[in-house]
């Protein structure tokens, strides 16, 4: 039997009901065992010295470090990062000819800019935490070229409607505020758009179902930083983030409502590490914003400037990207009629519930024999996520176009982060925090 999802009788329904707040929500409906569950050989020597790694370079720029410090066995284990040491052929003639990338990633917009996803089967096999070399990438332009010197000197300006304007290096950031690590699932708003484009063409390029990845992100709470700069009461309403990329219509930027950004429960981070290692260039080296529960587009990479303002971001892509226009608006109309893009109702912030089947794979052939009683069964597997901290509470699968439904078993690997205390010089201390429901890793005094 060859399965074609675009025209198949298999349907997946996932429901999210009001649940616990947890900012990361990738759940695997199964039975599913992660290959990372098996014990690993001894961890590589921790790379931390003091607050974080120096030399402060990602694995792809500084070859020896391939893995972050090991986590306790009870936690989902960090995947092996296999970012190559060579620049891929496809990148040699582009402005990104210094960025080392996994050549097996599927490029969705030609060679450049780099927009890619892993094969869904590889992503799924990797388990709950996605290694950097399989993490999807969404770049609107060239990656800002940051070497060790630039990284050390990298500053973020925090200004606008605040009592105290500051300019901070990454190191100062890590010294001023408690360090935290959270497992966060990133999803591009375009995840699975290919299927949508088949039904009716949209303005966006065709993502498969692997525009989603989960990693451990280490940094400081944005809420702590905002408290430090003291936004002006009554006037300050929005927090605007700007990246260092240079794009035809100005840098990438977008914003959050101040009330959300200042709420620690939402878990927004200014992060400098992913899976215990410095960010890869494609993921924002040396520092980025991480916004749990919202579309990836809100997590600004190569973070240079934070402005506290009375109005939302005026960046070109804050208006012209990551919008969901009404169904009746056709692509040509959307291109010519500006007002749709400036209507604040059509912005996408929190993720919607979604789920996809990974096994069987698209076009996979299943040999189902009937030699014995136990033969003839196949376990369908996939992933599901909610947004805005809502938990996926059920996944149902139908083999007859929705006439009958089967309830799937759901695994919640993220819950394992809630059940354990952990101390580590890189990640900090994790302790069970019943109120917040996510891993809380606070800076260890060294
Ligand atoms: N500076 C900057 N930040 C950015 C982008 C970008 O092009 N430039 N792309 C955004 C989009 S649309 C997504 S989905 C996420 C992807 O993050 P990743 O490439 O680390 O997976 O980054 C967001 N942040
Ligand atoms: Mo995105």
GROMACS .gro file of C-alpha atoms and ligand atoms in nm:
model
  471
    1UNK     CA    1   0.000   0.000   0.000
    2UNK     CA    2   0.150   0.336  -0.094
    3UNK     CA    3   0.029   0.620   0.120
    4UNK     CA    4  -0.030   0.957  -0.039
    5UNK     CA    5  -0.129   1.202   0.226
    6UNK     CA    6  -0.247   1.465  -0.010
    7UNK     CA    7  -0.510   1.229  -0.133
    8UNK     CA    8  -0.548   0.971   0.137
    9UNK     CA    9  -0.832   0.846   0.350
   10UNK     CA   10  -0.621   0.886   0.664
   11UNK     CA   11  -0.716   1.191   0.863
   12UNK     CA   12  -0.578   1.318   1.187
   13UNK     CA   13  -0.773   1.523   1.430
   14UNK     CA   14  -0.609   1.680   1.727
   15UNK     CA   15  -0.784   1.874   1.992
   16UNK     CA   16  -0.653   2.119   2.238
   17UNK     CA   17  -0.854   2.206   2.540
   18UNK     CA   18  -0.770   2.456   2.806
   19UNK     CA   19  -0.493   2.292   2.997
   20UNK     CA   20  -0.184   2.362   3.193
   21UNK     CA   21   0.037   2.638   3.073
   22UNK     CA   22   0.343   2.492   2.921
   23UNK     CA   23   0.517   2.694   2.657
   24UNK     CA   24   0.649   2.405   2.458
   25UNK     CA   25   0.407   2.151   2.325
   26UNK     CA   26   0.539   1.892   2.091
   27UNK     CA   27   0.380   1.564   2.168
   28UNK     CA   28   0.435   1.242   1.991
   29UNK     CA   29   0.148   1.010   1.950
   30UNK     CA   30   0.276   0.661   1.941
   31UNK     CA   31   0.406   0.408   2.079
   32UNK     CA   32   0.729   0.597   2.042
   33UNK     CA   33   1.071   0.546   2.192
   34UNK     CA   34   1.337   0.797   2.128
   35UNK     CA   35   1.673   0.655   2.017
   36UNK     CA   36   1.820   0.906   2.259
   37UNK     CA   37   1.681   0.716   2.554
   38UNK     CA   38   1.962   0.467   2.548
   39UNK     CA   39   2.257   0.555   2.770
   40UNK     CA   40   2.541   0.729   2.593
   41UNK     CA   41   2.911   0.700   2.637
   42UNK     CA   42   3.077   0.949   2.869
   43UNK     CA   43   3.001   1.309   2.786
   44UNK     CA   44   3.260   1.526   2.623
   45UNK     CA   45   3.440   1.759   2.862
   46UNK     CA   46   3.211   2.043   2.956
   47UNK     CA   47   3.305   2.350   2.760
   48UNK     CA   48   3.183   2.597   3.014
   49UNK     CA   49   3.424   2.825   3.186
   50UNK     CA   50   3.252   3.052   3.425
   51UNK     CA   51   2.930   3.178   3.286
   52UNK     CA   52   2.944   3.033   2.942
   53UNK     CA   53   3.167   2.910   2.672
   54UNK     CA   54   3.480   3.084   2.561
   55UNK     CA   55   3.581   3.076   2.287
   56UNK     CA   56   3.221   3.162   2.226
   57UNK     CA   57   3.170   2.992   1.894
   58UNK     CA   58   2.921   2.741   1.757
   59UNK     CA   59   3.029   2.391   1.660
   60UNK     CA   60   3.033   2.478   1.292
   61UNK     CA   61   3.284   2.759   1.349
   62UNK     CA   62   3.485   2.589   1.620
   63UNK     CA   63   3.513   2.226   1.525
   64UNK     CA   64   3.602   2.044   1.851
   65UNK     CA   65   3.279   2.099   2.042
   66UNK     CA   66   3.005   1.879   1.907
   67UNK     CA   67   2.780   1.840   2.210
   68UNK     CA   68   2.654   2.033   2.505
   69UNK     CA   69   2.709   1.905   2.860
   70UNK     CA   70   2.514   1.590   2.924
   71UNK     CA   71   2.176   1.597   3.097
   72UNK     CA   72   2.057   1.357   3.368
   73UNK     CA   73   1.943   1.022   3.231
   74UNK     CA   74   1.582   1.080   3.327
   75UNK     CA   75   1.559   1.369   3.082
   76UNK     CA   76   1.525   1.341   2.706
   77UNK     CA   77   1.890   1.332   2.601
   78UNK     CA   78   2.066   1.591   2.394
   79UNK     CA   79   2.106   1.474   2.038
   80UNK     CA   80   2.446   1.454   1.876
   81UNK     CA   81   2.509   1.763   1.672
   82UNK     CA   82   2.654   1.666   1.337
   83UNK     CA   83   2.695   2.008   1.178
   84UNK     CA   84   2.955   1.946   0.906
   85UNK     CA   85   3.300   2.103   0.901
   86UNK     CA   86   3.278   2.186   0.531
   87UNK     CA   87   3.076   2.448   0.349
   88UNK     CA   88   2.817   2.273   0.130
   89UNK     CA   89   2.860   2.303  -0.246
   90UNK     CA   90   2.529   2.486  -0.283
   91UNK     CA   91   2.652   2.768  -0.056
   92UNK     CA   92   2.989   2.832  -0.217
   93UNK     CA   93   2.868   3.098  -0.460
   94UNK     CA   94   2.633   3.272  -0.217
   95UNK     CA   95   2.686   3.536   0.057
   96UNK     CA   96   2.657   3.248   0.304
   97UNK     CA   97   2.973   3.084   0.169
   98UNK     CA   98   3.118   3.068   0.523
   99UNK     CA   99   2.819   2.892   0.690
  100UNK     CA  100   2.861   2.516   0.733
  101UNK     CA  101   2.537   2.333   0.674
  102UNK     CA  102   2.405   1.983   0.657
  103UNK     CA  103   2.389   1.908   0.282
  104UNK     CA  104   2.100   1.666   0.338
  105UNK     CA  105   1.861   1.941   0.442
  106UNK     CA  106   1.592   2.009   0.184
  107UNK     CA  107   1.629   2.360   0.040
  108UNK     CA  108   1.286   2.507  -0.018
  109UNK     CA  109   1.379   2.833  -0.195
  110UNK     CA  110   1.671   2.732  -0.415
  111UNK     CA  111   2.024   2.793  -0.297
  112UNK     CA  112   1.976   3.131  -0.134
  113UNK     CA  113   1.843   3.263   0.100
  114UNK     CA  114   1.861   2.948   0.308
  115UNK     CA  115   1.522   2.803   0.394
  116UNK     CA  116   1.530   2.438   0.475
  117UNK     CA  117   1.379   2.145   0.656
  118UNK     CA  118   1.502   1.794   0.729
  119UNK     CA  119   1.346   1.485   0.582
  120UNK     CA  120   1.048   1.423   0.808
  121UNK     CA  121   1.173   1.071   0.880
  122UNK     CA  122   1.514   1.202   0.999
  123UNK     CA  123   1.353   1.468   1.215
  124UNK     CA  124   1.122   1.214   1.372
  125UNK     CA  125   1.394   0.955   1.429
  126UNK     CA  126   1.607   1.214   1.609
  127UNK     CA  127   1.357   1.220   1.894
  128UNK     CA  128   1.216   1.497   2.109
  129UNK     CA  129   1.517   1.729   2.097
  130UNK     CA  130   1.627   1.825   1.748
  131UNK     CA  131   2.002   1.847   1.681
  132UNK     CA  132   2.112   2.172   1.516
  133UNK     CA  133   2.199   1.997   1.188
  134UNK     CA  134   1.835   1.888   1.150
  135UNK     CA  135   1.665   2.201   1.288
  136UNK     CA  136   1.466   2.383   1.023
  137UNK     CA  137   1.600   2.722   0.914
  138UNK     CA  138   1.410   3.027   0.792
  139UNK     CA  139   1.632   3.310   0.669
  140UNK     CA  140   1.492   3.607   0.479
  141UNK     CA  141   1.838   3.703   0.357
  142UNK     CA  142   2.208   3.639   0.413
  143UNK     CA  143   2.329   3.536   0.757
  144UNK     CA  144   2.511   3.826   0.931
  145UNK     CA  145   2.878   3.730   0.929
  146UNK     CA  146   2.981   3.709   1.295
  147UNK     CA  147   3.323   3.582   1.401
  148UNK     CA  148   3.469   3.545   1.749
  149UNK     CA  149   3.574   3.910   1.780
  150UNK     CA  150   3.240   4.042   1.664
  151UNK     CA  151   3.062   3.801   1.901
  152UNK     CA  152   3.258   3.926   2.202
  153UNK     CA  153   3.183   4.287   2.115
  154UNK     CA  154   2.822   4.222   2.013
  155UNK     CA  155   2.591   4.466   2.188
  156UNK     CA  156   2.218   4.498   2.219
  157UNK     CA  157   2.072   4.841   2.262
  158UNK     CA  158   1.761   4.857   2.479
  159UNK     CA  159   1.594   5.194   2.455
  160UNK     CA  160   1.276   5.393   2.400
  161UNK     CA  161   1.008   5.445   2.662
  162UNK     CA  162   1.217   5.325   2.956
  163UNK     CA  163   1.363   5.482   3.269
  164UNK     CA  164   1.705   5.329   3.205
  165UNK     CA  165   1.842   5.291   2.852
  166UNK     CA  166   2.122   5.035   2.830
  167UNK     CA  167   2.359   4.876   2.583
  168UNK     CA  168   2.462   4.525   2.687
  169UNK     CA  169   2.703   4.263   2.562
  170UNK     CA  170   2.600   3.897   2.577
  171UNK     CA  171   2.836   3.844   2.867
  172UNK     CA  172   2.689   4.134   3.064
  173UNK     CA  173   2.344   3.994   3.000
  174UNK     CA  174   2.450   3.662   3.149
  175UNK     CA  175   2.601   3.831   3.454
  176UNK     CA  176   2.311   4.061   3.530
  177UNK     CA  177   2.028   3.809   3.523
  178UNK     CA  178   1.960   3.449   3.627
  179UNK     CA  179   2.035   3.202   3.348
  180UNK     CA  180   1.752   2.973   3.243
  181UNK     CA  181   1.712   2.688   2.999
  182UNK     CA  182   1.379   2.591   2.848
  183UNK     CA  183   1.277   2.325   2.598
  184UNK     CA  184   1.096   2.518   2.325
  185UNK     CA  185   0.936   2.400   2.005
  186UNK     CA  186   0.981   2.632   1.708
  187UNK     CA  187   0.739   2.611   1.420
  188UNK     CA  188   0.747   2.824   1.109
  189UNK     CA  189   0.403   2.967   1.035
  190UNK     CA  190   0.441   2.801   0.694
  191UNK     CA  191   0.483   2.449   0.830
  192UNK     CA  192   0.284   2.215   0.598
  193UNK     CA  193   0.201   2.497   0.357
  194UNK     CA  194   0.282   2.263   0.068
  195UNK     CA  195  -0.044   2.082   0.133
  196UNK     CA  196  -0.228   2.414   0.140
  197UNK     CA  197  -0.061   2.522  -0.184
  198UNK     CA  198  -0.186   2.203  -0.348
  199UNK     CA  199  -0.544   2.281  -0.248
  200UNK     CA  200  -0.516   2.651  -0.336
  201UNK     CA  201  -0.199   2.845  -0.411
  202UNK     CA  202  -0.089   3.088  -0.141
  203UNK     CA  203   0.178   3.359  -0.155
  204UNK     CA  204   0.419   3.149   0.050
  205UNK     CA  205   0.669   2.882  -0.050
  206UNK     CA  206   0.602   2.516   0.011
  207UNK     CA  207   0.706   2.383   0.350
  208UNK     CA  208   0.664   2.012   0.413
  209UNK     CA  209   0.578   1.887   0.760
  210UNK     CA  210   0.929   1.927   0.904
  211UNK     CA  211   0.922   2.305   0.955
  212UNK     CA  212   0.913   2.229   1.328
  213UNK     CA  213   1.196   2.156   1.573
  214UNK     CA  214   1.248   2.140   1.949
  215UNK     CA  215   1.564   2.243   2.132
  216UNK     CA  216   1.689   2.345   2.474
  217UNK     CA  217   1.740   2.720   2.469
  218UNK     CA  218   1.961   2.890   2.727
  219UNK     CA  219   1.957   3.260   2.808
  220UNK     CA  220   1.785   3.506   3.037
  221UNK     CA  221   1.420   3.592   3.075
  222UNK     CA  222   1.315   3.888   2.865
  223UNK     CA  223   1.090   3.977   3.160
  224UNK     CA  224   1.396   4.022   3.384
  225UNK     CA  225   1.560   4.249   3.129
  226UNK     CA  226   1.244   4.458   3.096
  227UNK     CA  227   1.218   4.492   3.472
  228UNK     CA  228   1.576   4.619   3.474
  229UNK     CA  229   1.517   4.893   3.215
  230UNK     CA  230   1.180   4.990   3.371
  231UNK     CA  231   0.932   5.067   3.091
  232UNK     CA  232   0.744   5.395   3.142
  233UNK     CA  233   0.403   5.323   3.288
  234UNK     CA  234   0.104   5.429   3.087
  235UNK     CA  235   0.309   5.505   2.775
  236UNK     CA  236   0.500   5.187   2.695
  237UNK     CA  237   0.280   4.932   2.519
  238UNK     CA  238   0.498   4.731   2.280
  239UNK     CA  239   0.843   4.576   2.275
  240UNK     CA  240   1.008   4.583   1.933
  241UNK     CA  241   1.292   4.349   1.838
  242UNK     CA  242   1.532   4.405   1.551
  243UNK     CA  243   1.783   4.169   1.395
  244UNK     CA  244   2.116   4.252   1.230
  245UNK     CA  245   2.030   4.111   0.888
  246UNK     CA  246   2.035   4.354   0.602
  247UNK     CA  247   1.736   4.297   0.378
  248UNK     CA  248   1.605   4.501   0.082
  249UNK     CA  249   1.344   4.675   0.300
  250UNK     CA  250   1.547   4.708   0.617
  251UNK     CA  251   1.634   4.464   0.896
  252UNK     CA  252   1.403   4.189   1.016
  253UNK     CA  253   1.195   4.305   1.309
  254UNK     CA  254   0.870   4.239   1.486
  255UNK     CA  255   0.713   4.313   1.825
  256UNK     CA  256   0.526   4.181   2.126
  257UNK     CA  257   0.275   4.347   2.349
  258UNK     CA  258   0.459   4.467   2.658
  259UNK     CA  259   0.213   4.284   2.885
  260UNK     CA  260   0.309   3.954   2.722
  261UNK     CA  261   0.680   4.025   2.703
  262UNK     CA  262   0.697   4.125   3.070
  263UNK     CA  263   0.517   3.810   3.183
  264UNK     CA  264   0.773   3.550   3.288
  265UNK     CA  265   0.511   3.277   3.261
  266UNK     CA  266   0.526   3.318   2.886
  267UNK     CA  267   0.889   3.215   2.900
  268UNK     CA  268   1.033   3.458   2.644
  269UNK     CA  269   1.413   3.442   2.648
  270UNK     CA  270   1.708   3.630   2.511
  271UNK     CA  271   1.913   3.321   2.430
  272UNK     CA  272   2.275   3.253   2.336
  273UNK     CA  273   2.278   2.873   2.341
  274UNK     CA  274   2.087   2.589   2.183
  275UNK     CA  275   2.116   2.233   2.314
  276UNK     CA  276   2.401   2.345   2.540
  277UNK     CA  277   2.612   2.493   2.259
  278UNK     CA  278   2.648   2.846   2.121
  279UNK     CA  279   2.388   2.919   1.853
  280UNK     CA  280   2.473   2.812   1.501
  281UNK     CA  281   2.498   3.109   1.257
  282UNK     CA  282   2.170   3.004   1.096
  283UNK     CA  283   1.994   3.016   1.432
  284UNK     CA  284   2.100   3.366   1.534
  285UNK     CA  285   2.460   3.357   1.655
  286UNK     CA  286   2.550   3.518   1.889
  287UNK     CA  287   2.210   3.599   2.041
  288UNK     CA  288   1.840   3.575   1.958
  289UNK     CA  289   1.496   3.612   2.102
  290UNK     CA  290   1.301   3.292   2.183
  291UNK     CA  291   0.923   3.317   2.207
  292UNK     CA  292   0.762   2.990   2.325
  293UNK     CA  293   0.415   2.903   2.197
  294UNK     CA  294   0.418   3.154   1.911
  295UNK     CA  295   0.517   3.111   1.546
  296UNK     CA  296   0.893   3.100   1.485
  297UNK     CA  297   0.868   3.433   1.302
  298UNK     CA  298   0.842   3.615   1.635
  299UNK     CA  299   1.179   3.484   1.757
  300UNK     CA  300   1.413   3.744   1.609
  301UNK     CA  301   1.764   3.618   1.531
  302UNK     CA  302   2.094   3.813   1.546
  303UNK     CA  303   1.925   4.041   1.800
  304UNK     CA  304   2.069   4.394   1.794
  305UNK     CA  305   1.805   4.629   1.925
  306UNK     CA  306   1.506   4.622   2.159
  307UNK     CA  307   1.283   4.928   2.161
  308UNK     CA  308   1.005   4.988   2.409
  309UNK     CA  309   0.738   5.187   2.230
  310UNK     CA  310   0.380   5.307   2.228
  311UNK     CA  311   0.320   5.139   1.892
  312UNK     CA  312   0.391   4.802   1.737
  313UNK     CA  313   0.694   4.731   1.517
  314UNK     CA  314   0.700   4.928   1.192
  315UNK     CA  315   0.941   4.683   1.028
  316UNK     CA  316   0.851   4.586   0.674
  317UNK     CA  317   0.827   4.214   0.750
  318UNK     CA  318   0.624   4.272   1.065
  319UNK     CA  319   0.349   4.379   0.825
  320UNK     CA  320   0.427   4.186   0.508
  321UNK     CA  321   0.502   3.845   0.654
  322UNK     CA  322   0.339   3.599   0.892
  323UNK     CA  323  -0.015   3.711   0.821
  324UNK     CA  324  -0.325   3.501   0.764
  325UNK     CA  325  -0.551   3.698   0.532
  326UNK     CA  326  -0.922   3.622   0.489
  327UNK     CA  327  -0.996   3.327   0.260
  328UNK     CA  328  -1.159   3.545  -0.007
  329UNK     CA  329  -0.842   3.750  -0.064
  330UNK     CA  330  -0.667   3.602  -0.366
  331UNK     CA  331  -0.288   3.620  -0.402
  332UNK     CA  332  -0.297   3.893  -0.672
  333UNK     CA  333  -0.536   4.100  -0.469
  334UNK     CA  334  -0.320   4.060  -0.161
  335UNK     CA  335  -0.018   4.182  -0.357
  336UNK     CA  336  -0.192   4.495  -0.480
  337UNK     CA  337  -0.407   4.586  -0.181
  338UNK     CA  338  -0.182   4.703   0.097
  339UNK     CA  339  -0.446   4.747   0.366
  340UNK     CA  340  -0.488   4.375   0.431
  341UNK     CA  341  -0.132   4.355   0.556
  342UNK     CA  342  -0.168   4.649   0.790
  343UNK     CA  343  -0.485   4.518   0.955
  344UNK     CA  344  -0.374   4.407   1.303
  345UNK     CA  345  -0.642   4.136   1.314
  346UNK     CA  346  -0.462   3.919   1.062
  347UNK     CA  347  -0.130   3.888   1.241
  348UNK     CA  348  -0.028   3.538   1.351
  349UNK     CA  349   0.116   3.519   1.699
  350UNK     CA  350   0.022   3.208   1.898
  351UNK     CA  351   0.045   2.878   1.715
  352UNK     CA  352  -0.262   2.682   1.628
  353UNK     CA  353  -0.294   2.316   1.707
  354UNK     CA  354  -0.151   2.093   1.438
  355UNK     CA  355  -0.047   1.734   1.388
  356UNK     CA  356   0.111   1.530   1.113
  357UNK     CA  357   0.184   1.168   1.040
  358UNK     CA  358   0.551   1.073   1.010
  359UNK     CA  359   0.509   0.697   0.991
  360UNK     CA  360   0.422   0.576   0.738
  361UNK     CA  361   0.614   0.832   0.538
  362UNK     CA  362   0.473   0.998   0.228
  363UNK     CA  363   0.480   0.740  -0.053
  364UNK     CA  364   0.612   0.471   0.178
  365UNK     CA  365   0.509   0.123   0.075
  366UNK     CA  366   0.380  -0.097   0.351
  367UNK     CA  367   0.399  -0.470   0.312
  368UNK     CA  368   0.116  -0.602   0.522
  369UNK     CA  369   0.112  -0.979   0.523
  370UNK     CA  370  -0.133  -1.195   0.707
  371UNK     CA  371   0.083  -1.485   0.810
  372UNK     CA  372  -0.021  -1.491   1.171
  373UNK     CA  373  -0.261  -1.332   1.414
  374UNK     CA  374  -0.017  -1.059   1.510
  375UNK     CA  375   0.075  -0.974   1.152
  376UNK     CA  376  -0.115  -0.719   0.956
  377UNK     CA  377  -0.085  -0.444   1.213
  378UNK     CA  378   0.099  -0.120   1.163
  379UNK     CA  379   0.149   0.157   1.416
  380UNK     CA  380   0.089   0.501   1.276
  381UNK     CA  381   0.310   0.764   1.439
  382UNK     CA  382   0.347   1.135   1.418
  383UNK     CA  383   0.374   1.457   1.611
  384UNK     CA  384   0.128   1.710   1.746
  385UNK     CA  385   0.171   2.053   1.900
  386UNK     CA  386  -0.044   2.323   2.046
  387UNK     CA  387   0.037   2.690   2.090
  388UNK     CA  388   0.021   2.954   2.358
  389UNK     CA  389   0.086   2.697   2.629
  390UNK     CA  390  -0.217   2.485   2.549
  391UNK     CA  391  -0.161   2.114   2.585
  392UNK     CA  392  -0.258   1.864   2.318
  393UNK     CA  393  -0.512   1.648   2.496
  394UNK     CA  394  -0.606   1.402   2.227
  395UNK     CA  395  -0.513   1.281   1.884
  396UNK     CA  396  -0.758   1.074   1.684
  397UNK     CA  397  -0.689   0.894   1.358
  398UNK     CA  398  -0.946   0.793   1.099
  399UNK     CA  399  -0.893   0.534   0.825
  400UNK     CA  400  -1.231   0.590   0.663
  401UNK     CA  401  -1.248   0.960   0.585
  402UNK     CA  402  -1.377   1.058   0.922
  403UNK     CA  403  -1.658   0.808   0.973
  404UNK     CA  404  -1.484   0.638   1.264
  405UNK     CA  405  -1.194   0.756   1.478
  406UNK     CA  406  -0.923   0.581   1.680
  407UNK     CA  407  -0.775   0.740   1.986
  408UNK     CA  408  -0.394   0.754   1.973
  409UNK     CA  409  -0.157   0.719   2.267
  410UNK     CA  410   0.025   1.046   2.336
  411UNK     CA  411   0.369   1.079   2.489
  412UNK     CA  412   0.470   1.405   2.651
  413UNK     CA  413   0.852   1.403   2.661
  414UNK     CA  414   0.845   1.762   2.785
  415UNK     CA  415   0.685   1.650   3.111
  416UNK     CA  416   1.009   1.477   3.206
  417UNK     CA  417   1.168   1.818   3.246
  418UNK     CA  418   0.916   1.893   3.520
  419UNK     CA  419   0.998   1.595   3.731
  420UNK     CA  420   1.364   1.640   3.798
  421UNK     CA  421   1.617   1.858   3.976
  422UNK     CA  422   1.932   1.928   3.787
  423UNK     CA  423   2.241   2.136   3.842
  424UNK     CA  424   2.484   2.232   3.577
  425UNK     CA  425   2.730   2.516   3.524
  426UNK     CA  426   2.606   2.577   3.171
  427UNK     CA  427   2.234   2.526   3.207
  428UNK     CA  428   2.207   2.637   3.571
  429UNK     CA  429   1.982   2.463   3.819
  430UNK     CA  430   1.662   2.301   3.717
  431UNK     CA  431   1.400   2.237   3.974
  432UNK     CA  432   1.044   2.127   3.978
  433UNK     CA  433   0.838   2.439   3.969
  434UNK     CA  434   0.477   2.337   3.995
  435UNK     CA  435   0.355   2.677   3.899
  436UNK     CA  436   0.548   2.734   3.584
  437UNK     CA  437   0.545   2.383   3.446
  438UNK     CA  438   0.866   2.407   3.258
  439UNK     CA  439   1.228   2.344   3.325
  440UNK     CA  440   1.366   2.625   3.530
  441UNK     CA  441   1.742   2.639   3.522
  442UNK     CA  442   1.875   2.917   3.735
  443UNK     CA  443   2.233   3.037   3.735
  444UNK     CA  444   2.463   2.850   3.965
  445UNK     CA  445   2.694   3.065   4.176
  446UNK     CA  446   3.041   2.965   4.061
  447LIG     N1  447   1.668   3.841   1.209
  447LIG     C1  448   1.584   3.747   1.164
  447LIG     N2  449   1.512   3.677   1.252
  447LIG     C2  450   1.427   3.581   1.211
  447LIG     C3  451   1.408   3.554   1.073
  447LIG     C4  452   1.488   3.627   0.981
  447LIG     O1  453   1.482   3.608   0.858
  447LIG     N3  454   1.574   3.723   1.030
  447LIG     N4  455   1.315   3.459   1.034
  447LIG     C5  456   1.208   3.431   1.130
  447LIG     C6  457   1.124   3.317   1.097
  447LIG     S1  458   0.999   3.344   0.985
  447LIG     C7  459   1.133   3.198   1.164
  447LIG     S2  460   1.023   3.072   1.135
  447LIG     C8  461   1.238   3.175   1.265
  447LIG     C9  462   1.319   3.051   1.231
  447LIG     O2  463   1.420   3.029   1.324
  447LIG     P1  464   1.533   2.923   1.289
  447LIG     O3  465   1.588   2.956   1.153
  447LIG     O4  466   1.634   2.930   1.398
  447LIG     O5  467   1.465   2.788   1.288
  447LIG     O6  468   1.327   3.285   1.275
  447LIG    C10  469   1.264   3.410   1.270
  447LIG     N5  470   1.359   3.513   1.304
  448LIG    MO1  471   0.864   3.149   0.975
   0.00000   0.00000   0.00000
